Every structure is written in C-alpha cells, then in structure tokens.
Amino acid sequence: MKLIPLLLLVGMFAVSGWAEDLKPEPYSAELVKRAEAGDAKAQFNLGVCYKKGEGVTKDEKEAVKWYTKSAERGNALAQYDLGVCYDNGRGVEKDMNEAFKWYTKSAEQGHASAQCNLGVCYYKSEGVTKDYQEAVKWLTKAAEQGDAKAQSNLGVCYGKGTGVDKDEKEAVKWFTKSAEQGDATAQYNLGVCYYKGTGVDKDDKEAAKWLKQSAAQGLATAQYGLGLFYMAGTGVGKDEKEAVKWYTKAAGQGYATAQNNLGWCYANGKGVEKDEKEAVKWLTKSAEQGNSFGQNALGVCYRDGTGAAKDEREAVKWFTKSAEKGNDEAQYNIGLCYFNGEGVAKDEKKAVSWYMKSAEQGYKPAKEELEKLKSK
C-alpha cells in the first residue's frame, strides 16, 4: 500500500460567469417601457432582473428573451450573458454553437469575459474546430484586460506549450496575476511551480502559501497537495493530523488520489487512529474510480483479510485492474496469485509474464522472484 506523493500542473480550463460586475438598473415600469420600445441597454437590464429575480419573479426563459433582443441590437454585455445561457443551458437548451456565436460577437467588441470564454471554446473545440493558437490569441486579449480566468488559462498554455512556445517563466507571470486576484486554480498551479522550481526559484514555503489559499477555497487538488505537504513537512511543519484533515476534504469531493492516501492513513494509523475498515472504505472509493494505487491496495486488503473478509478472488480482481494500468506492485501481486494459485487457477507462465512486466519497471521483489526461478 502506497502513499502517492504527486503534484502536477492542473490544466483546468475555466470559463468566466455572468456579467455580475455591473449594478443593473432595478426593475420598474419605466424599465419595461424602455425595453419594449427597443432600448438595448434597458433590455439587457430587464434580462438581468429576470435572471436574478430582482423586483420580479425569477424566470430564466424570460431573461433569455430579453438578452436576445438586446444582443441582436449589438449590446456586448447581453451578447456575453446570452452566450453563458447557451453554454450552461440556462433558460434555453444548451447549444455550444450558439454560445460560440454570441461569445464571438461580444469578444469582438472587447468584452474580456467573452474573450476568455471564446478562447476556451477554441481550446476545447466547443462550437468550433479546435484551434490552440486562436485560443491563445483570445485568452491573451482577455488576460491583458485583467480577466483572472483568462490569466489562469493562459498560464496553463505557456506551462504546457499549447498554442504557444513553452515558456515556464511566462506561465508563472500569468499564474501570479490570476492568483493575486484570488483564482483558486491559478493559486494551485503557482504553488506547484514554486514546489518544482518551474519558471521560478524553488521555494517550498511560497508553494505552501499558495496551496493554502487555493485549498481554503475548496479546490480538491490543492487540498490533496496541502495534505502531502503536511504529511512530509514540506514548506510547513510536519503535522500528520493536519494532513488527514486536508486529505479528508479532498476525498470528500471525490478526489481519487486523496481517497487512496486517506485509506493509507487509516490503514497505518498516521494522523488518525488506525481503522482498517475505514481504510477499506476509502480505498474502495478510490479503486472504483480507477485509481491504480487504490485498486492494488484494496487487493492487498482482500488478500490478507485486512479490514474486509479474506477473499482471494476479489483480490485477484483488483490486482488485475491495477496491473493492467501498469502498476508495478500490482503486476507483482497478480503474478504471485498465478504462481501460487490463489484466487485463480495456478499458471506459472502467466505468473512469469506479470513478474517480467513488474521487473521491467524496476520493482525489486519481482526481479528477485525471477532470479529465484532462474536458479531452480
């Protein structure tokens, strides 16, 4: 059973939300009158009133109706919000082609959030053919206007070299701008950069600082990473109980790697009272999501009858799933099952085949097993 100490740059491509930065005109008979007379700004504001249910019963379909009227008259804010409606299926059936259309009209008028979302459309091929360079073009326009989501997304592009030449320092620059505005994903990615010394001098304390800010906002990846930091004492004082706290938060959001690590903590009594049944509970959640470490660890529990009734066939099932994903320890474990005929018909050829796969990855017990067989 392994604790997984892994932090990776997160390529979460986030879109901006509604045009909430404005204080729209409140609902009134006069507003309705001007909207019905064709005043584009009034139509947009009336749409906002219906969307938010301010001064009138909330009605997303009615909001779309007024956004559409305003958007067709060229109002960039309405075009953007209408794009968001189609993007999210709010008040209208989800339609990424329509979302792309309205984001484009708004973006071409300089609306930063629309430019960000348009960049995401090009990046994800939503409503348009995938085009990373075009994505970077629009993300850059939005980022230069200060849009935090665009800055975060642009950092990912530079960090991965997607649509632009890879430039880790430029990635850090944009992550920093976004993180300072409070974007959780950018805060996490900036923390990873400091942890790895990617595009910036390695600084574990600075890494921990940004992971804490991101984790506090509920980003599961950051919560998991912060758990790793506390378990190892990286950039913070070593504190196994605090590690368990953050693993638990991430695991509760369904983060499979955190579920595996939380299971490991319960199995080994690290930061929490040892509880083998609780370990199996979390390892099962991780394994069922396809995490190879969780699958292998769960197999061990069933093989040894630890926290669950001994069940060699169930052990073979989970070892196999993990081994097929390339997990070296699981490959060795399933090899043992075949060699000893535990939970599966004895088959030395299959056993050797799995030992070899494991040994090729450098797993020492598998190498030793193969050496034993050669010497017979």
PDB file of C-alpha atoms in Angstrom, residues 79-373:
ATOM      1  CA  GLN A  79     -24.285  39.024 -26.090  1.00  0.00           C
ATOM      2  CA  TYR A  80     -21.949  37.697 -23.439  1.00  0.00           C
ATOM      3  CA  ASP A  81     -24.676  36.734 -20.976  1.00  0.00           C
ATOM      4  CA  LEU A  82     -26.665  35.129 -23.776  1.00  0.00           C
ATOM      5  CA  GLY A  83     -23.575  33.090 -24.631  1.00  0.00           C
ATOM      6  CA  VAL A  84     -23.383  31.995 -20.990  1.00  0.00           C
ATOM      7  CA  CYS A  85     -27.053  30.948 -21.121  1.00  0.00           C
ATOM      8  CA  TYR A  86     -26.448  28.740 -24.154  1.00  0.00           C
ATOM      9  CA  ASP A  87     -23.179  27.468 -22.668  1.00  0.00           C
ATOM     10  CA  ASN A  88     -24.871  26.318 -19.469  1.00  0.00           C
ATOM     11  CA  GLY A  89     -28.367  25.532 -20.721  1.00  0.00           C
ATOM     12  CA  ARG A  90     -29.910  28.238 -18.522  1.00  0.00           C
ATOM     13  CA  GLY A  91     -33.334  29.325 -19.758  1.00  0.00           C
ATOM     14  CA  VAL A  92     -32.633  27.691 -23.082  1.00  0.00           C
ATOM     15  CA  GLU A  93     -31.421  24.321 -24.340  1.00  0.00           C
ATOM     16  CA  LYS A  94     -27.632  24.002 -24.153  1.00  0.00           C
ATOM     17  CA  ASP A  95     -26.142  24.810 -27.548  1.00  0.00           C
ATOM     18  CA  MET A  96     -22.405  25.399 -27.834  1.00  0.00           C
ATOM     19  CA  ASN A  97     -22.721  26.583 -31.432  1.00  0.00           C
ATOM     20  CA  GLU A  98     -24.969  29.397 -30.265  1.00  0.00           C
ATOM     21  CA  ALA A  99     -22.743  30.055 -27.260  1.00  0.00           C
ATOM     22  CA  PHE A 100     -19.729  30.372 -29.544  1.00  0.00           C
ATOM     23  CA  LYS A 101     -21.628  32.707 -31.857  1.00  0.00           C
ATOM     24  CA  TRP A 102     -22.568  35.116 -29.071  1.00  0.00           C
ATOM     25  CA  TYR A 103     -19.208  34.945 -27.313  1.00  0.00           C
ATOM     26  CA  THR A 104     -17.597  35.895 -30.619  1.00  0.00           C
ATOM     27  CA  LYS A 105     -19.839  38.923 -31.145  1.00  0.00           C
ATOM     28  CA  SER A 106     -19.192  40.133 -27.606  1.00  0.00           C
ATOM     29  CA  ALA A 107     -15.456  39.366 -27.712  1.00  0.00           C
ATOM     30  CA  GLU A 108     -15.025  41.311 -30.927  1.00  0.00           C
ATOM     31  CA  GLN A 109     -16.388  44.334 -29.064  1.00  0.00           C
ATOM     32  CA  GLY A 110     -13.693  43.886 -26.424  1.00  0.00           C
ATOM     33  CA  HIS A 111     -15.631  42.183 -23.615  1.00  0.00           C
ATOM     34  CA  ALA A 112     -12.913  40.457 -21.560  1.00  0.00           C
ATOM     35  CA  SER A 113     -15.000  37.595 -20.139  1.00  0.00           C
ATOM     36  CA  ALA A 114     -16.362  36.821 -23.591  1.00  0.00           C
ATOM     37  CA  GLN A 115     -12.811  36.778 -24.935  1.00  0.00           C
ATOM     38  CA  CYS A 116     -11.842  34.333 -22.199  1.00  0.00           C
ATOM     39  CA  ASN A 117     -14.778  32.043 -22.919  1.00  0.00           C
ATOM     40  CA  LEU A 118     -14.182  32.259 -26.640  1.00  0.00           C
ATOM     41  CA  GLY A 119     -10.592  31.165 -26.046  1.00  0.00           C
ATOM     42  CA  VAL A 120     -11.868  28.207 -24.054  1.00  0.00           C
ATOM     43  CA  CYS A 121     -14.214  27.278 -26.910  1.00  0.00           C
ATOM     44  CA  TYR A 122     -11.272  27.158 -29.305  1.00  0.00           C
ATOM     45  CA  TYR A 123      -9.194  25.211 -26.785  1.00  0.00           C
ATOM     46  CA  LYS A 124     -11.871  22.595 -26.074  1.00  0.00           C
ATOM     47  CA  SER A 125     -13.409  22.513 -29.562  1.00  0.00           C
ATOM     48  CA  GLU A 126     -16.817  23.599 -28.269  1.00  0.00           C
ATOM     49  CA  GLY A 127     -18.937  25.093 -31.004  1.00  0.00           C
ATOM     50  CA  VAL A 128     -15.893  25.449 -33.238  1.00  0.00           C
ATOM     51  CA  THR A 129     -12.985  23.405 -34.585  1.00  0.00           C
ATOM     52  CA  LYS A 130     -10.155  23.076 -32.072  1.00  0.00           C
ATOM     53  CA  ASP A 131      -7.503  25.748 -32.627  1.00  0.00           C
ATOM     54  CA  TYR A 132      -4.964  26.240 -29.842  1.00  0.00           C
ATOM     55  CA  GLN A 133      -3.335  29.279 -31.412  1.00  0.00           C
ATOM     56  CA  GLU A 134      -6.686  31.017 -31.739  1.00  0.00           C
ATOM     57  CA  ALA A 135      -7.398  30.061 -28.132  1.00  0.00           C
ATOM     58  CA  VAL A 136      -4.169  31.740 -27.008  1.00  0.00           C
ATOM     59  CA  LYS A 137      -4.991  34.825 -29.081  1.00  0.00           C
ATOM     60  CA  TRP A 138      -8.315  35.393 -27.313  1.00  0.00           C
ATOM     61  CA  LEU A 139      -7.059  34.392 -23.882  1.00  0.00           C
ATOM     62  CA  THR A 140      -4.245  36.903 -24.243  1.00  0.00           C
ATOM     63  CA  LYS A 141      -6.679  39.695 -25.109  1.00  0.00           C
ATOM     64  CA  ALA A 142      -8.760  38.878 -22.041  1.00  0.00           C
ATOM     65  CA  ALA A 143      -5.749  38.357 -19.759  1.00  0.00           C
ATOM     66  CA  GLU A 144      -4.285  41.717 -20.730  1.00  0.00           C
ATOM     67  CA  GLN A 145      -7.566  43.295 -19.621  1.00  0.00           C
ATOM     68  CA  GLY A 146      -7.168  41.636 -16.226  1.00  0.00           C
ATOM     69  CA  ASP A 147      -9.594  38.730 -16.540  1.00  0.00           C
ATOM     70  CA  ALA A 148      -8.433  36.284 -13.825  1.00  0.00           C
ATOM     71  CA  LYS A 149      -9.792  33.137 -15.505  1.00  0.00           C
ATOM     72  CA  ALA A 150      -8.093  34.061 -18.768  1.00  0.00           C
ATOM     73  CA  GLN A 151      -4.824  34.743 -16.964  1.00  0.00           C
ATOM     74  CA  SER A 152      -5.013  31.333 -15.291  1.00  0.00           C
ATOM     75  CA  ASN A 153      -5.842  29.603 -18.563  1.00  0.00           C
ATOM     76  CA  LEU A 154      -3.092  31.443 -20.410  1.00  0.00           C
ATOM     77  CA  GLY A 155      -0.631  30.326 -17.756  1.00  0.00           C
ATOM     78  CA  VAL A 156      -1.607  26.725 -18.493  1.00  0.00           C
ATOM     79  CA  CYS A 157      -0.973  27.287 -22.211  1.00  0.00           C
ATOM     80  CA  TYR A 158       2.515  28.664 -21.552  1.00  0.00           C
ATOM     81  CA  GLY A 159       3.236  25.983 -18.970  1.00  0.00           C
ATOM     82  CA  LYS A 160       2.333  23.177 -21.340  1.00  0.00           C
ATOM     83  CA  GLY A 161       3.401  24.807 -24.606  1.00  0.00           C
ATOM     84  CA  THR A 162      -0.117  24.573 -26.027  1.00  0.00           C
ATOM     85  CA  GLY A 163      -0.811  27.010 -28.857  1.00  0.00           C
ATOM     86  CA  VAL A 164       2.337  28.921 -27.969  1.00  0.00           C
ATOM     87  CA  ASP A 165       6.013  28.150 -27.375  1.00  0.00           C
ATOM     88  CA  LYS A 166       6.501  26.668 -23.916  1.00  0.00           C
ATOM     89  CA  ASP A 167       7.684  29.374 -21.529  1.00  0.00           C
ATOM     90  CA  GLU A 168       7.607  28.475 -17.846  1.00  0.00           C
ATOM     91  CA  LYS A 169       8.526  31.986 -16.682  1.00  0.00           C
ATOM     92  CA  GLU A 170       5.650  33.416 -18.698  1.00  0.00           C
ATOM     93  CA  ALA A 171       3.381  30.781 -17.172  1.00  0.00           C
ATOM     94  CA  VAL A 172       4.416  31.895 -13.681  1.00  0.00           C
ATOM     95  CA  LYS A 173       3.797  35.512 -14.645  1.00  0.00           C
ATOM     96  CA  TRP A 174       0.184  34.817 -15.617  1.00  0.00           C
ATOM     97  CA  PHE A 175      -0.476  32.412 -12.751  1.00  0.00           C
ATOM     98  CA  THR A 176       0.733  35.101 -10.367  1.00  0.00           C
ATOM     99  CA  LYS A 177      -1.527  37.788 -11.819  1.00  0.00           C
ATOM    100  CA  SER A 178      -4.510  35.450 -11.608  1.00  0.00           C
ATOM    101  CA  ALA A 179      -3.624  34.055  -8.185  1.00  0.00           C
ATOM    102  CA  GLU A 180      -3.328  37.545  -6.738  1.00  0.00           C
ATOM    103  CA  GLN A 181      -6.922  38.131  -7.852  1.00  0.00           C
ATOM    104  CA  GLY A 182      -7.978  35.049  -5.925  1.00  0.00           C
ATOM    105  CA  ASP A 183      -8.331  32.436  -8.679  1.00  0.00           C
ATOM    106  CA  ALA A 184      -8.055  29.053  -6.909  1.00  0.00           C
ATOM    107  CA  THR A 185      -6.740  27.095  -9.887  1.00  0.00           C
ATOM    108  CA  ALA A 186      -4.033  29.674 -10.561  1.00  0.00           C
ATOM    109  CA  GLN A 187      -3.088  29.655  -6.881  1.00  0.00           C
ATOM    110  CA  TYR A 188      -2.663  25.886  -7.006  1.00  0.00           C
ATOM    111  CA  ASN A 189      -0.651  25.973 -10.226  1.00  0.00           C
ATOM    112  CA  LEU A 190       1.552  28.756  -8.881  1.00  0.00           C
ATOM    113  CA  GLY A 191       2.152  26.648  -5.775  1.00  0.00           C
ATOM    114  CA  VAL A 192       3.205  23.720  -7.971  1.00  0.00           C
ATOM    115  CA  CYS A 193       5.621  25.982  -9.854  1.00  0.00           C
ATOM    116  CA  TYR A 194       7.271  27.080  -6.605  1.00  0.00           C
ATOM    117  CA  TYR A 195       7.357  23.483  -5.351  1.00  0.00           C
ATOM    118  CA  LYS A 196       9.023  22.183  -8.501  1.00  0.00           C
ATOM    119  CA  GLY A 197      11.134  25.238  -9.259  1.00  0.00           C
ATOM    120  CA  THR A 198       9.426  25.552 -12.620  1.00  0.00           C
ATOM    121  CA  GLY A 199       9.784  29.031 -14.087  1.00  0.00           C
ATOM    122  CA  VAL A 200      10.764  30.346 -10.672  1.00  0.00           C
ATOM    123  CA  ASP A 201      13.294  29.507  -7.938  1.00  0.00           C
ATOM    124  CA  LYS A 202      12.147  26.544  -5.850  1.00  0.00           C
ATOM    125  CA  ASP A 203      10.560  27.766  -2.627  1.00  0.00           C
ATOM    126  CA  ASP A 204       8.569  25.276  -0.549  1.00  0.00           C
ATOM    127  CA  LYS A 205       7.230  27.919   1.838  1.00  0.00           C
ATOM    128  CA  GLU A 206       5.911  30.004  -1.042  1.00  0.00           C
ATOM    129  CA  ALA A 207       4.430  26.840  -2.559  1.00  0.00           C
ATOM    130  CA  ALA A 208       2.656  26.052   0.721  1.00  0.00           C
ATOM    131  CA  LYS A 209       1.358  29.622   0.935  1.00  0.00           C
ATOM    132  CA  TRP A 210      -0.400  29.387  -2.412  1.00  0.00           C
ATOM    133  CA  LEU A 211      -1.685  25.849  -1.838  1.00  0.00           C
ATOM    134  CA  LYS A 212      -3.238  27.012   1.442  1.00  0.00           C
ATOM    135  CA  GLN A 213      -5.069  29.842  -0.306  1.00  0.00           C
ATOM    136  CA  SER A 214      -6.337  27.536  -3.026  1.00  0.00           C
ATOM    137  CA  ALA A 215      -7.295  24.745  -0.623  1.00  0.00           C
ATOM    138  CA  ALA A 216      -9.217  27.188   1.558  1.00  0.00           C
ATOM    139  CA  GLN A 217     -11.373  27.976  -1.484  1.00  0.00           C
ATOM    140  CA  GLY A 218     -12.244  24.300  -1.825  1.00  0.00           C
ATOM    141  CA  LEU A 219     -10.107  23.187  -4.780  1.00  0.00           C
ATOM    142  CA  ALA A 220      -9.750  19.437  -4.203  1.00  0.00           C
ATOM    143  CA  THR A 221      -6.402  19.179  -5.979  1.00  0.00           C
ATOM    144  CA  ALA A 222      -4.947  21.844  -3.696  1.00  0.00           C
ATOM    145  CA  GLN A 223      -6.440  20.212  -0.608  1.00  0.00           C
ATOM    146  CA  TYR A 224      -4.764  16.959  -1.585  1.00  0.00           C
ATOM    147  CA  GLY A 225      -1.464  18.762  -2.270  1.00  0.00           C
ATOM    148  CA  LEU A 226      -1.611  20.546   1.075  1.00  0.00           C
ATOM    149  CA  GLY A 227      -2.180  17.166   2.726  1.00  0.00           C
ATOM    150  CA  LEU A 228       1.034  15.948   1.091  1.00  0.00           C
ATOM    151  CA  PHE A 229       2.901  18.986   2.370  1.00  0.00           C
ATOM    152  CA  TYR A 230       1.771  18.437   5.962  1.00  0.00           C
ATOM    153  CA  MET A 231       2.497  14.710   5.809  1.00  0.00           C
ATOM    154  CA  ALA A 232       6.062  15.323   4.608  1.00  0.00           C
ATOM    155  CA  GLY A 233       6.698  18.636   6.343  1.00  0.00           C
ATOM    156  CA  THR A 234       7.227  20.432   3.043  1.00  0.00           C
ATOM    157  CA  GLY A 235       7.126  24.205   3.484  1.00  0.00           C
ATOM    158  CA  VAL A 236       5.153  23.719   6.700  1.00  0.00           C
ATOM    159  CA  GLY A 237       5.742  21.956   9.999  1.00  0.00           C
ATOM    160  CA  LYS A 238       5.151  18.214   9.705  1.00  0.00           C
ATOM    161  CA  ASP A 239       1.659  17.525  11.032  1.00  0.00           C
ATOM    162  CA  GLU A 240       0.019  14.204  10.211  1.00  0.00           C
ATOM    163  CA  LYS A 241      -3.334  15.202  11.725  1.00  0.00           C
ATOM    164  CA  GLU A 242      -3.435  18.291   9.516  1.00  0.00           C
ATOM    165  CA  ALA A 243      -2.545  16.102   6.541  1.00  0.00           C
ATOM    166  CA  VAL A 244      -5.506  13.827   7.301  1.00  0.00           C
ATOM    167  CA  LYS A 245      -7.757  16.879   7.609  1.00  0.00           C
ATOM    168  CA  TRP A 246      -6.906  18.023   4.071  1.00  0.00           C
ATOM    169  CA  TYR A 247      -6.951  14.533   2.580  1.00  0.00           C
ATOM    170  CA  THR A 248     -10.431  14.132   4.059  1.00  0.00           C
ATOM    171  CA  LYS A 249     -11.664  17.365   2.491  1.00  0.00           C
ATOM    172  CA  ALA A 250     -10.341  16.362  -0.940  1.00  0.00           C
ATOM    173  CA  ALA A 251     -11.531  12.774  -0.590  1.00  0.00           C
ATOM    174  CA  GLY A 252     -14.994  14.002   0.329  1.00  0.00           C
ATOM    175  CA  GLN A 253     -15.119  15.791  -3.011  1.00  0.00           C
ATOM    176  CA  GLY A 254     -14.367  12.517  -4.784  1.00  0.00           C
ATOM    177  CA  TYR A 255     -10.669  13.107  -5.468  1.00  0.00           C
ATOM    178  CA  ALA A 256      -9.440   9.546  -6.028  1.00  0.00           C
ATOM    179  CA  THR A 257      -5.777  10.054  -5.130  1.00  0.00           C
ATOM    180  CA  ALA A 258      -6.725  11.705  -1.845  1.00  0.00           C
ATOM    181  CA  GLN A 259      -9.085   8.809  -1.127  1.00  0.00           C
ATOM    182  CA  ASN A 260      -6.173   6.412  -1.600  1.00  0.00           C
ATOM    183  CA  ASN A 261      -3.928   8.439   0.696  1.00  0.00           C
ATOM    184  CA  LEU A 262      -6.659   8.757   3.317  1.00  0.00           C
ATOM    185  CA  GLY A 263      -7.097   4.985   3.186  1.00  0.00           C
ATOM    186  CA  TRP A 264      -3.339   4.633   3.702  1.00  0.00           C
ATOM    187  CA  CYS A 265      -3.534   6.908   6.762  1.00  0.00           C
ATOM    188  CA  TYR A 266      -6.303   4.810   8.331  1.00  0.00           C
ATOM    189  CA  ALA A 267      -4.511   1.565   7.498  1.00  0.00           C
ATOM    190  CA  ASN A 268      -1.281   2.755   9.111  1.00  0.00           C
ATOM    191  CA  GLY A 269      -2.642   4.949  11.894  1.00  0.00           C
ATOM    192  CA  LYS A 270      -0.970   8.045  10.501  1.00  0.00           C
ATOM    193  CA  GLY A 271      -2.585  11.240  11.783  1.00  0.00           C
ATOM    194  CA  VAL A 272      -5.663   9.288  12.806  1.00  0.00           C
ATOM    195  CA  GLU A 273      -6.470   6.250  14.932  1.00  0.00           C
ATOM    196  CA  LYS A 274      -5.824   3.058  12.992  1.00  0.00           C
ATOM    197  CA  ASP A 275      -9.061   1.750  11.492  1.00  0.00           C
ATOM    198  CA  GLU A 276      -8.721  -0.968   8.865  1.00  0.00           C
ATOM    199  CA  LYS A 277     -12.420  -0.947   7.950  1.00  0.00           C
ATOM    200  CA  GLU A 278     -12.309   2.812   7.349  1.00  0.00           C
ATOM    201  CA  ALA A 279      -9.194   2.239   5.258  1.00  0.00           C
ATOM    202  CA  VAL A 280     -11.068  -0.255   3.070  1.00  0.00           C
ATOM    203  CA  LYS A 281     -13.954   2.187   2.723  1.00  0.00           C
ATOM    204  CA  TRP A 282     -11.738   4.910   1.262  1.00  0.00           C
ATOM    205  CA  LEU A 283      -9.601   2.543  -0.794  1.00  0.00           C
ATOM    206  CA  THR A 284     -12.781   1.157  -2.343  1.00  0.00           C
ATOM    207  CA  LYS A 285     -13.919   4.645  -3.322  1.00  0.00           C
ATOM    208  CA  SER A 286     -10.532   5.297  -4.900  1.00  0.00           C
ATOM    209  CA  ALA A 287     -10.385   1.919  -6.631  1.00  0.00           C
ATOM    210  CA  GLU A 288     -13.871   2.251  -8.076  1.00  0.00           C
ATOM    211  CA  GLN A 289     -12.771   5.484  -9.753  1.00  0.00           C
ATOM    212  CA  GLY A 290      -9.942   3.625 -11.449  1.00  0.00           C
ATOM    213  CA  ASN A 291      -7.029   4.731  -9.282  1.00  0.00           C
ATOM    214  CA  SER A 292      -4.402   2.017  -9.731  1.00  0.00           C
ATOM    215  CA  PHE A 293      -2.828   2.572  -6.318  1.00  0.00           C
ATOM    216  CA  GLY A 294      -6.198   2.291  -4.624  1.00  0.00           C
ATOM    217  CA  GLN A 295      -7.001  -0.834  -6.628  1.00  0.00           C
ATOM    218  CA  ASN A 296      -3.746  -2.529  -5.660  1.00  0.00           C
ATOM    219  CA  ALA A 297      -4.109  -1.546  -2.004  1.00  0.00           C
ATOM    220  CA  LEU A 298      -7.686  -2.843  -1.952  1.00  0.00           C
ATOM    221  CA  GLY A 299      -6.451  -6.099  -3.462  1.00  0.00           C
ATOM    222  CA  VAL A 300      -3.961  -6.427  -0.612  1.00  0.00           C
ATOM    223  CA  CYS A 301      -6.760  -5.911   1.920  1.00  0.00           C
ATOM    224  CA  TYR A 302      -8.850  -8.706   0.381  1.00  0.00           C
ATOM    225  CA  ARG A 303      -5.841 -10.992   0.015  1.00  0.00           C
ATOM    226  CA  ASP A 304      -4.796 -10.567   3.639  1.00  0.00           C
ATOM    227  CA  GLY A 305      -8.269 -10.170   5.148  1.00  0.00           C
ATOM    228  CA  THR A 306      -7.379  -6.738   6.485  1.00  0.00           C
ATOM    229  CA  GLY A 307     -10.414  -4.552   7.118  1.00  0.00           C
ATOM    230  CA  ALA A 308     -12.508  -6.895   4.975  1.00  0.00           C
ATOM    231  CA  ALA A 309     -13.271 -10.609   4.885  1.00  0.00           C
ATOM    232  CA  LYS A 310     -10.466 -12.521   3.176  1.00  0.00           C
ATOM    233  CA  ASP A 311     -11.454 -13.066  -0.457  1.00  0.00           C
ATOM    234  CA  GLU A 312      -8.721 -14.193  -2.839  1.00  0.00           C
ATOM    235  CA  ARG A 313     -10.898 -13.893  -5.936  1.00  0.00           C
ATOM    236  CA  GLU A 314     -11.761 -10.307  -5.069  1.00  0.00           C
ATOM    237  CA  ALA A 315      -8.070  -9.667  -4.509  1.00  0.00           C
ATOM    238  CA  VAL A 316      -7.273 -11.030  -7.974  1.00  0.00           C
ATOM    239  CA  LYS A 317      -9.961  -8.799  -9.474  1.00  0.00           C
ATOM    240  CA  TRP A 318      -8.419  -5.630  -8.051  1.00  0.00           C
ATOM    241  CA  PHE A 319      -4.810  -6.668  -8.630  1.00  0.00           C
ATOM    242  CA  THR A 320      -5.687  -7.323 -12.270  1.00  0.00           C
ATOM    243  CA  LYS A 321      -7.372  -3.954 -12.762  1.00  0.00           C
ATOM    244  CA  SER A 322      -4.373  -2.187 -11.260  1.00  0.00           C
ATOM    245  CA  ALA A 323      -1.788  -4.294 -13.079  1.00  0.00           C
ATOM    246  CA  GLU A 324      -3.440  -3.643 -16.426  1.00  0.00           C
ATOM    247  CA  LYS A 325      -2.975   0.068 -15.751  1.00  0.00           C
ATOM    248  CA  GLY A 326       0.756  -0.523 -15.349  1.00  0.00           C
ATOM    249  CA  ASN A 327       1.068  -0.528 -11.558  1.00  0.00           C
ATOM    250  CA  ASP A 328       4.345  -2.373 -10.860  1.00  0.00           C
ATOM    251  CA  GLU A 329       3.412  -3.604  -7.385  1.00  0.00           C
ATOM    252  CA  ALA A 330       0.060  -4.910  -8.619  1.00  0.00           C
ATOM    253  CA  GLN A 331       1.786  -6.697 -11.508  1.00  0.00           C
ATOM    254  CA  TYR A 332       3.961  -8.450  -8.966  1.00  0.00           C
ATOM    255  CA  ASN A 333       0.982  -9.248  -6.738  1.00  0.00           C
ATOM    256  CA  ILE A 334      -1.087 -10.751  -9.543  1.00  0.00           C
ATOM    257  CA  GLY A 335       1.998 -12.716 -10.551  1.00  0.00           C
ATOM    258  CA  LEU A 336       2.117 -14.181  -7.053  1.00  0.00           C
ATOM    259  CA  CYS A 337      -1.555 -15.117  -7.302  1.00  0.00           C
ATOM    260  CA  TYR A 338      -0.976 -17.034 -10.526  1.00  0.00           C
ATOM    261  CA  PHE A 339       2.202 -18.645  -9.212  1.00  0.00           C
ATOM    262  CA  ASN A 340       0.529 -19.863  -6.009  1.00  0.00           C
ATOM    263  CA  GLY A 341      -2.926 -20.492  -7.458  1.00  0.00           C
ATOM    264  CA  GLU A 342      -4.545 -18.071  -5.028  1.00  0.00           C
ATOM    265  CA  GLY A 343      -7.930 -16.815  -6.213  1.00  0.00           C
ATOM    266  CA  VAL A 344      -7.141 -18.026  -9.723  1.00  0.00           C
ATOM    267  CA  ALA A 345      -6.019 -21.259 -11.404  1.00  0.00           C
ATOM    268  CA  LYS A 346      -2.280 -21.842 -10.947  1.00  0.00           C
ATOM    269  CA  ASP A 347      -0.412 -20.765 -14.081  1.00  0.00           C
ATOM    270  CA  GLU A 348       3.354 -20.283 -13.873  1.00  0.00           C
ATOM    271  CA  LYS A 349       3.620 -18.850 -17.391  1.00  0.00           C
ATOM    272  CA  LYS A 350       1.209 -16.055 -16.561  1.00  0.00           C
ATOM    273  CA  ALA A 351       2.976 -15.553 -13.260  1.00  0.00           C
ATOM    274  CA  VAL A 352       6.320 -15.096 -15.007  1.00  0.00           C
ATOM    275  CA  SER A 353       4.742 -12.781 -17.568  1.00  0.00           C
ATOM    276  CA  TRP A 354       3.473 -10.482 -14.815  1.00  0.00           C
ATOM    277  CA  TYR A 355       6.749 -10.686 -12.897  1.00  0.00           C
ATOM    278  CA  MET A 356       8.560  -9.580 -16.035  1.00  0.00           C
ATOM    279  CA  LYS A 357       6.248  -6.601 -16.567  1.00  0.00           C
ATOM    280  CA  SER A 358       6.839  -5.560 -12.976  1.00  0.00           C
ATOM    281  CA  ALA A 359      10.587  -6.129 -13.126  1.00  0.00           C
ATOM    282  CA  GLU A 360      10.868  -4.072 -16.318  1.00  0.00           C
ATOM    283  CA  GLN A 361       9.618  -1.125 -14.270  1.00  0.00           C
ATOM    284  CA  GLY A 362      12.309  -1.776 -11.677  1.00  0.00           C
ATOM    285  CA  TYR A 363      10.187  -3.366  -8.959  1.00  0.00           C
ATOM    286  CA  LYS A 364      12.749  -5.188  -6.818  1.00  0.00           C
ATOM    287  CA  PRO A 365      10.593  -8.063  -5.438  1.00  0.00           C
ATOM    288  CA  ALA A 366       9.641  -9.050  -8.995  1.00  0.00           C
ATOM    289  CA  LYS A 367      13.303  -9.090 -10.039  1.00  0.00           C
ATOM    290  CA  GLU A 368      14.140 -11.273  -7.045  1.00  0.00           C
ATOM    291  CA  GLU A 369      11.313 -13.672  -7.864  1.00  0.00           C
ATOM    292  CA  LEU A 370      12.547 -14.046 -11.422  1.00  0.00           C
ATOM    293  CA  GLU A 371      16.089 -14.697 -10.174  1.00  0.00           C
ATOM    294  CA  LYS A 372      14.764 -17.438  -7.888  1.00  0.00           C
ATOM    295  CA  LEU A 373      13.010 -19.102 -10.819  1.00  0.00           C
TER     296      LEU A 373
END
